[in-house]
Amino acid sequence: MEASPLTQQARPSFQPKISRLYEELFVDESYISHTDGFWNEFFLLKPDKASLHRRLETVSAEDLLHYQHETQQLFLLAIQRLKRFQAPSDEVALDTLTVFLSGVLAKRYINPSSDIINVLAGLDEVDSVFADFANAIEILIRTGRSLGIRQKAIEVAISFTSGAYQTSLISYFTHRDLFPSLMKYIQDSDDSRRSFEPFLLLGLLANYNKFEYRNPYRTRLDDFVNESIIQKMIHGFGKSCAISRNQYTTILEDLPEGWNLNTALTYIGLGILAPIKAISPSAPLEVTKEQFAGLPGPQTAVLLGAYDFAHANKLFCYNLLSCPAESKTLETPHSAFLSFTSYILHHAYRSARASLYGLLNLSILRIIVEDQVLCKRICTDESLMQVRLCRQRQPFLPPSTSARPAAAQILDITIDTINHNLHKRLDVDLYVASINLVHRILCGILHASIRLKYHWSLLWQSLLALLRFLTSYASDLSTMTFDINALLTPLLRTITLTISTGNSFLPDPATYDDLIYKLVENGAILTRFQKSYNLLSSSQRSPITSTTSESSNLVTILISVSSHYTKILDAEALKGQVTKNLSPYEVSKIIRKGYETLDVPSAEGLDRWERWREGDEKSLLKKVGRCAVEDGKSFVRSL
């Protein structure tokens, strides 16, 4: 039986012509150079980025070296199109170079620098070709015919910088200073979101070999004082933080439930009368874990530029704290940054990448807190703000519906970090950074004579919970490769500081009473902690543990305070004046009675600290730099 002529026939598939041109690249018959007509057509047709990326994936590093005549020709002709500044070939060349450089530089070469030079330019022409490339990119960023073209030039620079980061080729972008062009692009941009790409590129360039030689971009950051451009960058940075934060809330919405009929009826014990609320479907637990482990996204690499600016430029720090929101519907950049910091630290244990970026955010906050003027600002009502803090796992932070000083928000972030990253394989660096930040905030409000309103009880609980964890897993932690003493000393110093000076910065006597009560409650833990880490008194300590002398003195002070009140309780019990189960009033009465005879041993330097020094954190910053480079590559692939 013949097929009906009305039967629908399969449609023929059409391949874009540019894709066919890509297939003609890097083939064995290509020892004969392509004609001028081929290249003219190549740079006139609209690029198919996905098709070019697939083509490059099929070619190995050895093949690229074999076809170096063709790769050199493509790179050189693309640069020539850039230098002509004519549409549409300049835009086609930029799109092509973004993918081409990403694919070529991602290959594993035996001798990366020399092999990449051979693939792209040849040893004889390397200086002239790459100098022309850097000049063309700089001119396009500064004076390109449209903001779109200028942005594409920045994307090419990101592709080249992230791909060639482990080679000497980045020096062409240090000799040809891109900083003025990037700043002019930000100044001319019509949307603060356009500052993301230049901010990312600046972070990569400013960190290139910065510990090996004087990086010119670091000098530029030091001297930059154009406040309008800084504010545009900060607004763009805040939007990037909000986008990264929203990736977490897309997986699991965690806004606290507001006051409504359901909560009101439940509160008065009539929850059975509350209307049934539809339960939204949620992803399986394993899927959710996998999604969280993949965060934060590659756009997080912008944090590297924010760190460099914060470290080098106090004007940037001031504007980060003071920039208002662009509209009433948006949060301030500082609020978005703190919110993202809360989420990334809440999930820091899920990946080394999240932990590194979390540490970088804590470093930015530490730099701000260590500035006396800025620290005073974040501790007072000058910095009142609302911040969306992470509440995706118990124990939850208490919901806050009113604006609070930034210092209170930062303390909440550190509490959440301490509570949600406790594992046998403890991330000591993360905990040291968190405790150091708490210590510096306490010193700041102490020196400024500020009585900060805050739920201090949660801070005491978290610090002592960490101490109990360290006591319970002392045998495991002592055998790890890290130095656990790096955490013990700042933790004990912070607790001792609150005991010795708490009356000077806590808002009321009851808060200080609560601290003393919690310390007495953990008296037995303190004794076990002292024995577990061999933090004996100076007369009992062996010479081997002499490096822990400060920790030994501090834990001895805490034990003496606890013992003082334990003796009072025992004496009152013998007199029959207290029962086994004390009421809060009786506890407060005994604690205040103990003040009369309490003598806290002196400990010098509790309120002193060492200022942030990059040289001390070289290992961390190099790891973050490598992480940002990989994220830069991922960002380019997503374009």
XYZ file of C-alpha atoms in Angstrom:
639
model
C 0.000 0.000 0.000
C 1.431 3.360 -1.034
C 1.993 6.017 1.592
C -0.564 8.766 1.599
C 0.713 12.014 0.096
C -0.883 13.752 3.091
C 1.467 12.012 5.554
C 3.722 14.574 7.212
C 7.286 14.083 6.148
C 10.251 14.595 8.496
C 11.580 18.091 8.233
C 15.137 18.370 6.979
C 17.600 19.671 9.542
C 19.459 22.851 8.686
C 22.916 23.572 9.969
C 23.938 27.224 10.348
C 26.655 28.141 7.898
C 28.921 29.395 10.673
C 28.793 25.918 12.225
C 30.022 24.419 8.959
C 32.878 26.919 8.988
C 33.778 25.824 12.520
C 33.935 22.221 11.296
C 36.389 23.220 8.595
C 38.799 24.450 11.263
C 41.431 22.078 12.646
C 41.081 19.273 10.062
C 43.894 17.318 8.449
C 43.299 18.951 5.067
C 43.827 22.413 6.565
C 47.570 22.515 5.924
C 46.600 24.867 3.116
C 45.647 28.256 4.569
C 42.041 29.299 4.365
C 41.325 32.003 1.830
C 40.550 35.615 2.618
C 36.982 34.904 1.551
C 36.689 32.211 4.223
C 37.852 34.553 6.977
C 35.763 37.479 5.728
C 32.699 35.269 5.896
C 33.836 33.851 9.258
C 33.894 37.321 10.846
C 30.642 38.496 9.245
C 28.322 35.665 10.252
C 26.775 35.730 13.715
C 28.790 33.397 15.995
C 27.270 30.232 17.411
C 29.047 30.045 20.766
C 27.748 26.605 21.690
C 28.832 25.140 18.336
C 32.331 26.670 18.563
C 32.687 25.443 22.133
C 31.756 21.890 21.083
C 34.243 22.045 18.206
C 37.080 23.127 20.479
C 36.247 20.392 22.993
C 36.993 17.765 20.342
C 40.506 19.114 19.761
C 43.309 18.144 22.155
C 46.225 20.310 23.236
C 48.550 18.313 20.962
C 46.193 18.861 18.015
C 46.116 22.614 18.649
C 49.908 22.696 18.556
C 49.742 20.749 15.300
C 47.254 23.242 13.838
C 49.045 26.291 15.278
C 49.202 28.019 11.887
C 45.410 28.066 11.772
C 44.931 29.095 15.429
C 47.484 31.883 15.015
C 45.702 33.078 11.912
C 42.321 33.117 13.677
C 43.732 35.050 16.674
C 45.628 37.562 14.515
C 42.705 38.248 12.174
C 40.340 38.666 15.140
C 42.685 41.311 16.591
C 42.739 43.096 13.239
C 38.917 43.205 13.254
C 38.981 44.650 16.778
C 41.380 47.406 15.705
C 39.113 48.485 12.833
C 36.202 49.237 15.236
C 33.667 48.477 12.494
C 30.322 46.735 12.887
C 29.533 43.888 12.799
C 33.002 42.335 12.498
C 34.302 43.801 15.775
C 31.389 42.324 17.730
C 31.745 38.978 15.938
C 35.470 38.969 16.747
C 34.789 39.676 20.430
C 32.202 36.884 20.752
C 34.498 34.487 18.898
C 37.537 35.365 21.006
C 35.606 34.888 24.264
C 34.853 31.261 23.368
C 38.075 30.605 21.450
C 40.376 31.782 24.268
C 38.298 29.947 26.866
C 38.594 26.696 24.904
C 42.257 27.020 23.928
C 43.500 28.113 27.367
C 41.561 25.360 29.153
C 43.708 22.634 27.565
C 46.416 20.880 29.584
C 49.738 21.733 27.979
C 53.103 20.223 28.887
C 54.746 23.673 28.914
C 51.794 26.042 29.404
C 53.413 29.434 28.698
C 55.449 28.453 25.638
C 52.781 26.122 24.205
C 50.047 28.763 24.490
C 52.352 31.299 22.840
C 52.915 28.870 19.956
C 49.192 28.222 19.587
C 48.159 31.888 19.599
C 51.043 33.940 18.250
C 54.310 32.094 17.672
C 57.560 32.768 19.516
C 58.791 35.268 16.933
C 55.698 37.481 17.048
C 54.593 37.056 20.660
C 55.329 40.613 21.861
C 53.759 42.423 18.924
C 50.659 40.180 18.782
C 49.846 40.269 22.497
C 50.666 43.972 22.771
C 48.221 44.620 19.906
C 45.657 42.422 21.638
C 45.985 44.252 24.973
C 45.873 47.669 23.252
C 42.791 46.776 21.235
C 40.941 45.477 24.301
C 41.857 48.569 26.334
C 40.656 50.959 23.602
C 37.402 49.039 23.132
C 36.681 49.095 26.875
C 37.368 52.827 27.007
C 35.838 54.096 23.775
C 33.853 51.250 22.217
C 30.918 52.287 20.000
C 28.352 51.035 22.559
C 28.155 49.796 26.129
C 27.392 46.324 24.779
C 30.616 46.244 22.757
C 32.603 47.556 25.731
C 31.124 44.862 27.962
C 32.015 42.159 25.438
C 35.611 43.458 25.431
C 35.703 43.039 29.208
C 34.379 39.489 28.815
C 37.229 38.716 26.401
C 39.679 40.072 28.977
C 38.114 37.870 31.680
C 38.339 34.842 29.381
C 42.024 35.518 28.700
C 42.926 36.403 32.311
C 41.210 33.422 33.932
C 42.494 31.006 31.275
C 46.129 32.161 31.242
C 46.358 32.903 34.987
C 49.097 30.353 35.625
C 51.276 31.726 32.814
C 53.322 34.878 32.294
C 50.952 36.175 29.593
C 48.900 38.190 32.112
C 51.854 40.592 32.248
C 50.558 42.130 28.998
C 47.501 43.317 30.943
C 49.690 44.687 33.724
C 51.909 46.619 31.310
C 48.847 47.936 29.472
C 46.899 49.306 32.453
C 43.189 48.560 32.096
C 42.145 50.299 35.334
C 41.279 53.757 33.881
C 39.281 52.153 31.064
C 37.355 49.926 33.467
C 36.526 52.889 35.702
C 35.368 54.945 32.700
C 33.145 52.060 31.597
C 31.536 51.928 35.053
C 31.100 55.707 35.050
C 29.412 55.641 31.616
C 27.196 52.629 32.371
C 23.456 53.124 32.703
C 22.917 50.275 35.190
C 24.960 49.415 38.287
C 24.669 45.729 37.356
C 27.092 46.398 34.505
C 29.834 46.874 37.104
C 29.941 43.119 37.787
C 32.278 42.197 34.913
C 34.860 44.979 35.508
C 34.780 44.272 39.246
C 35.457 40.580 38.596
C 38.280 41.394 36.172
C 39.861 43.841 38.642
C 39.855 41.197 41.364
C 41.675 38.718 39.115
C 44.238 41.243 37.881
C 44.902 42.735 41.325
C 45.651 39.279 42.742
C 47.968 38.131 39.964
C 51.330 37.325 41.597
C 50.673 40.002 44.213
C 52.942 38.318 46.756
C 55.791 37.998 44.253
C 56.014 41.580 42.917
C 54.354 44.970 43.259
C 51.111 44.625 41.362
C 50.213 47.962 39.676
C 46.485 47.338 40.122
C 46.960 47.285 43.912
C 48.477 50.773 43.698
C 45.511 51.917 41.637
C 43.090 50.645 44.288
C 45.012 52.484 47.016
C 44.846 55.833 45.219
C 41.310 55.716 43.795
C 39.027 58.405 45.275
C 36.215 58.879 42.720
C 33.285 58.375 45.063
C 30.554 58.268 42.410
C 32.246 55.358 40.623
C 32.878 53.591 43.939
C 29.180 53.874 44.786
C 28.198 52.441 41.397
C 30.537 49.510 41.983
C 29.128 48.958 45.473
C 25.538 48.979 44.212
C 26.493 46.432 41.545
C 28.313 44.388 44.163
C 25.216 44.445 46.394
C 23.033 43.184 43.540
C 25.499 40.365 42.859
C 25.320 39.377 46.542
C 21.511 39.430 46.452
C 21.466 37.210 43.343
C 23.864 34.744 44.986
C 21.765 34.742 48.176
C 18.579 34.114 46.197
C 20.095 30.930 44.766
C 19.978 29.512 48.301
C 16.418 30.642 48.997
C 15.238 29.212 45.665
C 16.234 25.764 46.936
C 14.647 26.238 50.377
C 12.501 29.222 51.323
C 13.242 30.185 54.926
C 11.373 33.398 55.668
C 9.860 33.186 59.167
C 6.081 32.889 59.130
C 4.430 36.193 59.904
C 1.682 36.835 62.448
C -1.617 35.631 60.992
C -4.811 33.783 61.973
C -3.014 30.410 62.090
C -0.226 31.588 64.392
C -2.681 33.520 66.602
C -4.928 30.485 67.130
C -1.924 28.245 67.760
C -0.517 30.735 70.272
C -3.683 30.622 72.423
C -3.956 26.838 72.205
C -6.644 26.632 69.514
C -4.444 25.426 66.682
C -7.006 22.748 65.802
C -9.342 25.503 64.612
C -6.759 27.019 62.287
C -7.475 26.584 58.572
C -5.439 23.896 56.872
C -2.599 25.382 54.886
C -1.600 23.759 51.630
C 1.852 22.256 51.843
C 4.061 23.151 48.926
C 5.983 20.209 47.463
C 9.644 20.140 48.415
C 12.595 18.450 46.789
C 13.925 15.188 48.289
C 16.548 15.676 50.982
C 19.388 14.192 48.915
C 18.543 16.431 45.955
C 18.479 19.467 48.235
C 21.866 18.557 49.706
C 23.333 18.195 46.224
C 21.920 21.553 45.160
C 23.310 23.301 48.242
C 26.706 21.667 47.686
C 26.874 23.277 44.225
C 26.528 26.764 45.696
C 27.621 29.496 45.680
C 27.591 30.117 41.928
C 30.531 31.338 39.817
C 29.449 34.989 40.148
C 30.713 34.763 43.752
C 34.201 35.427 42.366
C 33.293 39.126 42.577
C 34.040 38.861 46.322
C 37.754 38.844 45.479
C 37.530 42.342 44.012
C 35.499 43.510 47.011
C 38.175 42.196 49.376
C 40.980 43.948 47.493
C 39.111 47.242 47.479
C 38.205 46.934 51.186
C 41.795 46.137 52.134
C 43.326 48.931 50.050
C 40.762 51.699 50.165
C 39.009 53.049 53.287
C 36.693 55.157 51.125
C 35.328 51.920 49.657
C 34.677 50.550 53.169
C 32.913 53.730 54.242
C 30.657 53.711 51.181
C 29.910 50.020 51.596
C 28.496 50.842 55.038
C 26.726 54.072 54.078
C 25.387 53.596 50.517
C 21.575 53.778 50.561
C 19.378 51.437 48.562
C 18.743 52.447 44.941
C 14.995 52.202 45.543
C 12.547 51.475 48.355
C 12.021 47.941 47.049
C 15.738 47.042 47.211
C 17.994 46.337 50.170
C 21.139 48.341 50.779
C 24.413 46.902 49.416
C 25.693 46.360 52.968
C 22.504 44.501 53.910
C 22.772 42.300 50.789
C 26.426 41.556 51.557
C 25.667 40.554 55.157
C 22.702 38.461 54.015
C 24.807 36.553 51.477
C 27.538 36.122 54.095
C 24.963 34.592 56.444
C 23.859 32.023 53.853
C 27.303 31.068 52.630
C 28.598 30.584 56.197
C 25.472 28.659 57.206
C 26.411 26.109 54.516
C 30.200 26.496 54.699
C 30.727 22.864 55.752
C 29.273 21.561 52.487
C 32.312 22.347 50.308
C 35.841 23.720 50.518
C 34.788 26.382 48.015
C 31.971 27.683 50.209
C 34.309 27.690 53.203
C 36.949 29.713 51.331
C 34.491 32.372 50.197
C 33.000 32.445 53.696
C 36.462 33.092 55.126
C 36.979 35.873 52.581
C 33.738 37.557 53.687
C 34.787 37.282 57.325
C 38.104 38.885 56.342
C 36.268 41.839 54.758
C 34.201 42.266 57.922
C 37.313 42.028 60.069
C 39.022 44.787 58.052
C 35.973 47.002 58.616
C 35.704 46.214 62.334
C 39.406 46.867 62.910
C 38.946 50.463 61.763
C 38.020 52.425 64.907
C 35.742 54.924 63.135
C 33.920 52.289 61.069
C 33.577 49.965 64.060
C 31.915 52.696 66.093
C 29.545 53.344 63.199
C 28.364 49.725 62.901
C 27.799 49.527 66.680
C 25.491 52.554 66.875
C 22.153 53.569 65.423
C 23.978 55.129 62.452
C 23.994 51.658 60.913
C 20.441 50.546 61.680
C 19.361 48.022 59.056
C 17.268 44.969 58.400
C 19.099 41.924 57.092
C 17.649 38.650 55.863
C 19.651 36.081 57.822
C 19.720 32.375 56.975
C 17.225 30.179 58.833
C 17.430 26.996 56.753
C 18.472 24.603 59.543
C 17.859 24.452 63.257
C 18.770 25.970 65.629
C 17.237 29.059 64.059
C 18.333 32.584 64.728
C 15.559 34.591 66.378
C 13.510 36.456 63.746
C 13.865 40.213 63.835
C 11.219 42.554 62.440
C 12.926 45.810 63.368
C 16.137 47.451 62.220
C 19.244 46.750 64.326
C 22.847 48.020 64.268
C 25.083 46.193 61.809
C 27.211 44.856 64.700
C 24.185 42.928 66.023
C 23.644 41.416 62.564
C 27.314 40.417 62.329
C 27.205 38.792 65.783
C 24.167 36.788 64.642
C 26.111 35.624 61.580
C 29.025 34.448 63.740
C 26.668 32.629 66.125
C 25.042 30.848 63.181
C 28.463 29.941 61.774
C 29.557 28.442 65.102
C 26.357 26.447 65.548
C 26.065 24.948 62.061
C 29.601 23.881 61.170
C 30.509 21.658 64.121
C 32.039 18.435 62.790
C 34.829 16.123 63.902
C 36.878 17.368 60.957
C 36.561 20.874 62.278
C 37.222 23.797 59.942
C 39.581 25.484 62.391
C 40.314 28.448 60.112
C 36.603 29.230 59.849
C 36.140 29.102 63.616
C 39.248 31.150 64.327
C 38.012 33.843 61.917
C 34.535 33.840 63.496
C 35.825 34.057 67.084
C 38.336 36.770 66.152
C 35.522 38.810 64.628
C 33.424 38.465 67.792
C 36.435 39.475 69.909
C 37.075 42.611 67.847
C 33.428 43.696 68.012
C 33.452 43.267 71.804
C 36.657 45.306 72.020
C 35.118 47.960 69.767
C 32.004 48.482 71.877
C 34.139 48.349 75.029
C 36.526 51.076 73.845
C 33.672 53.221 72.495
C 31.659 52.805 75.754
C 28.622 51.536 73.821
C 26.021 49.347 75.522
C 24.772 47.325 72.583
C 21.245 45.952 72.782
C 21.501 42.349 71.709
C 20.369 38.841 72.685
C 23.667 38.221 74.457
C 22.426 34.977 75.990
C 22.660 33.317 72.540
C 26.269 34.420 72.197
C 27.185 32.962 75.612
C 25.400 29.714 74.676
C 27.250 29.432 71.358
C 30.706 30.149 72.785
C 30.236 27.652 75.608
C 28.692 25.095 73.232
C 31.852 25.323 71.127
C 33.924 24.825 74.274
C 31.861 21.727 75.169
C 32.338 20.368 71.624
C 36.103 20.862 71.851
C 36.088 19.054 75.184
C 34.005 16.108 73.944
C 36.141 15.538 70.842
C 39.526 16.516 72.271
C 41.132 13.163 71.422
C 39.999 13.373 67.782
C 40.886 17.025 67.317
C 44.325 16.674 68.902
C 45.378 14.135 66.264
C 44.356 16.270 63.273
C 46.901 18.002 61.056
C 45.801 21.494 62.103
C 46.968 23.294 65.235
C 43.953 23.265 67.564
C 45.704 25.737 69.878
C 45.107 28.397 67.213
C 41.422 28.181 68.144
C 41.681 27.603 71.894
C 43.437 30.867 72.701
C 41.045 33.307 70.921
C 38.034 31.400 72.273
C 39.258 31.559 75.865
C 40.383 35.173 75.429
C 36.908 36.169 74.182
C 35.078 34.442 77.051
C 37.478 35.869 79.627
C 37.076 39.361 78.161
C 33.301 39.170 78.658
C 33.767 38.023 82.273
C 36.303 40.702 83.182
C 34.748 43.684 81.348
C 31.143 42.661 80.651
C 29.726 45.229 83.069
C 31.201 47.956 80.842
C 29.379 47.085 77.607
C 26.407 44.867 78.468
C 23.067 46.724 78.539
C 21.933 45.669 82.032
C 23.064 43.688 85.135
C 20.735 40.790 84.295
C 22.680 40.062 81.103
C 25.935 39.883 83.039
C 24.255 37.670 85.658
C 23.216 35.318 82.855
C 26.821 35.098 81.654
C 28.066 34.216 85.150
C 25.282 31.661 85.563
C 26.149 29.921 82.280
C 29.830 29.871 83.207
C 29.083 28.294 86.608
C 26.765 25.815 84.901
C 29.698 24.692 82.741
C 32.216 24.533 85.585
C 32.756 20.780 85.215
C 33.227 21.195 81.451
C 35.937 23.808 82.055
C 37.851 21.417 84.296
C 37.604 18.623 81.735
C 38.627 21.046 78.993
C 41.728 22.032 80.974
C 42.768 18.412 81.445
C 41.926 17.346 77.872
C 44.269 19.929 76.352
C 46.834 19.828 79.176
C 46.219 23.483 80.006
C 47.515 23.138 83.535
C 48.643 25.956 85.782
C 52.173 27.254 85.287
C 53.513 25.213 88.200
C 52.071 21.955 86.810
C 52.673 22.451 83.100
C 55.407 20.515 81.353
C 57.959 22.365 79.200
C 56.510 20.726 76.073
C 53.281 22.695 76.413
C 54.869 26.054 77.199
C 53.431 27.546 73.992
C 49.947 27.211 75.503
C 50.765 29.402 78.519
C 48.200 32.079 77.581
C 45.447 29.501 77.154
C 46.440 27.953 80.489
C 46.207 31.284 82.299
C 42.855 32.106 80.702
C 41.193 28.792 81.495
C 42.535 29.032 85.060
C 40.769 32.404 85.417
C 37.474 30.978 84.158
C 37.717 27.986 86.493
C 38.465 30.265 89.450
C 35.325 32.328 88.747
C 33.221 29.200 88.432
C 34.729 27.715 91.597
C 34.048 30.935 93.507
C 30.307 30.631 92.919
C 30.295 26.881 93.408
C 31.709 27.423 96.899
C 29.033 30.003 97.670
C 26.299 27.608 96.525
C 27.749 24.802 98.647
C 27.944 27.090 101.679
C 24.356 28.252 101.211
C 23.234 24.640 100.821
C 24.883 23.677 104.124
C 23.017 26.503 105.825
C 19.789 25.230 104.301
C 19.142 28.585 102.661
C 18.898 27.206 99.114
C 17.044 24.276 97.626
C 18.252 21.857 94.990
C 16.206 23.552 92.253
C 16.859 27.285 92.411
C 14.453 29.839 91.030
C 15.778 32.549 88.688
C 15.405 35.083 91.515
C 17.514 32.935 93.883
C 20.175 32.433 91.205
C 20.374 36.168 90.567
C 20.545 36.876 94.299
C 23.444 34.459 94.847
C 25.332 35.727 91.795
C 25.075 39.330 92.967
C 26.074 38.335 96.456
C 29.176 36.708 94.989
C 30.219 40.008 93.353
C 31.243 41.296 96.788
C 33.950 38.674 97.151
C 34.682 37.948 93.490
C 38.241 38.727 92.501
C 38.829 38.066 88.803
C 42.568 37.444 88.319
C 44.115 39.988 85.983
C 44.985 39.012 82.431
C 46.932 41.541 80.390
C 46.025 42.323 76.805
C 42.522 40.840 76.663
C 41.289 43.821 74.666
C 44.253 43.968 72.297
C 44.526 42.292 68.929
C 46.754 42.176 65.883
C 45.595 44.072 62.821
C 44.848 42.160 59.599
C 48.023 41.547 57.607
C 47.908 39.960 54.148
C 51.289 38.340 54.658
C 49.880 36.265 57.531
C 46.997 35.062 55.349
C 48.972 34.339 52.191
C 47.849 30.702 52.024
C 44.157 31.591 52.329
C 44.306 34.370 49.742
C 46.142 32.196 47.225
C 43.496 29.479 47.615
C 40.700 32.007 47.181
C 42.490 33.422 44.130
C 42.646 29.988 42.499
C 38.980 29.438 43.327
C 38.033 32.804 41.784
C 40.003 31.957 38.631
C 38.032 28.727 38.193
C 34.798 30.625 38.774
C 35.903 33.179 36.186
C 36.269 30.338 33.689
C 32.815 29.021 34.613
C 31.339 32.497 34.193
C 32.812 32.781 30.685
C 31.430 29.350 29.716
C 27.955 30.461 30.855
C 27.905 33.503 28.538
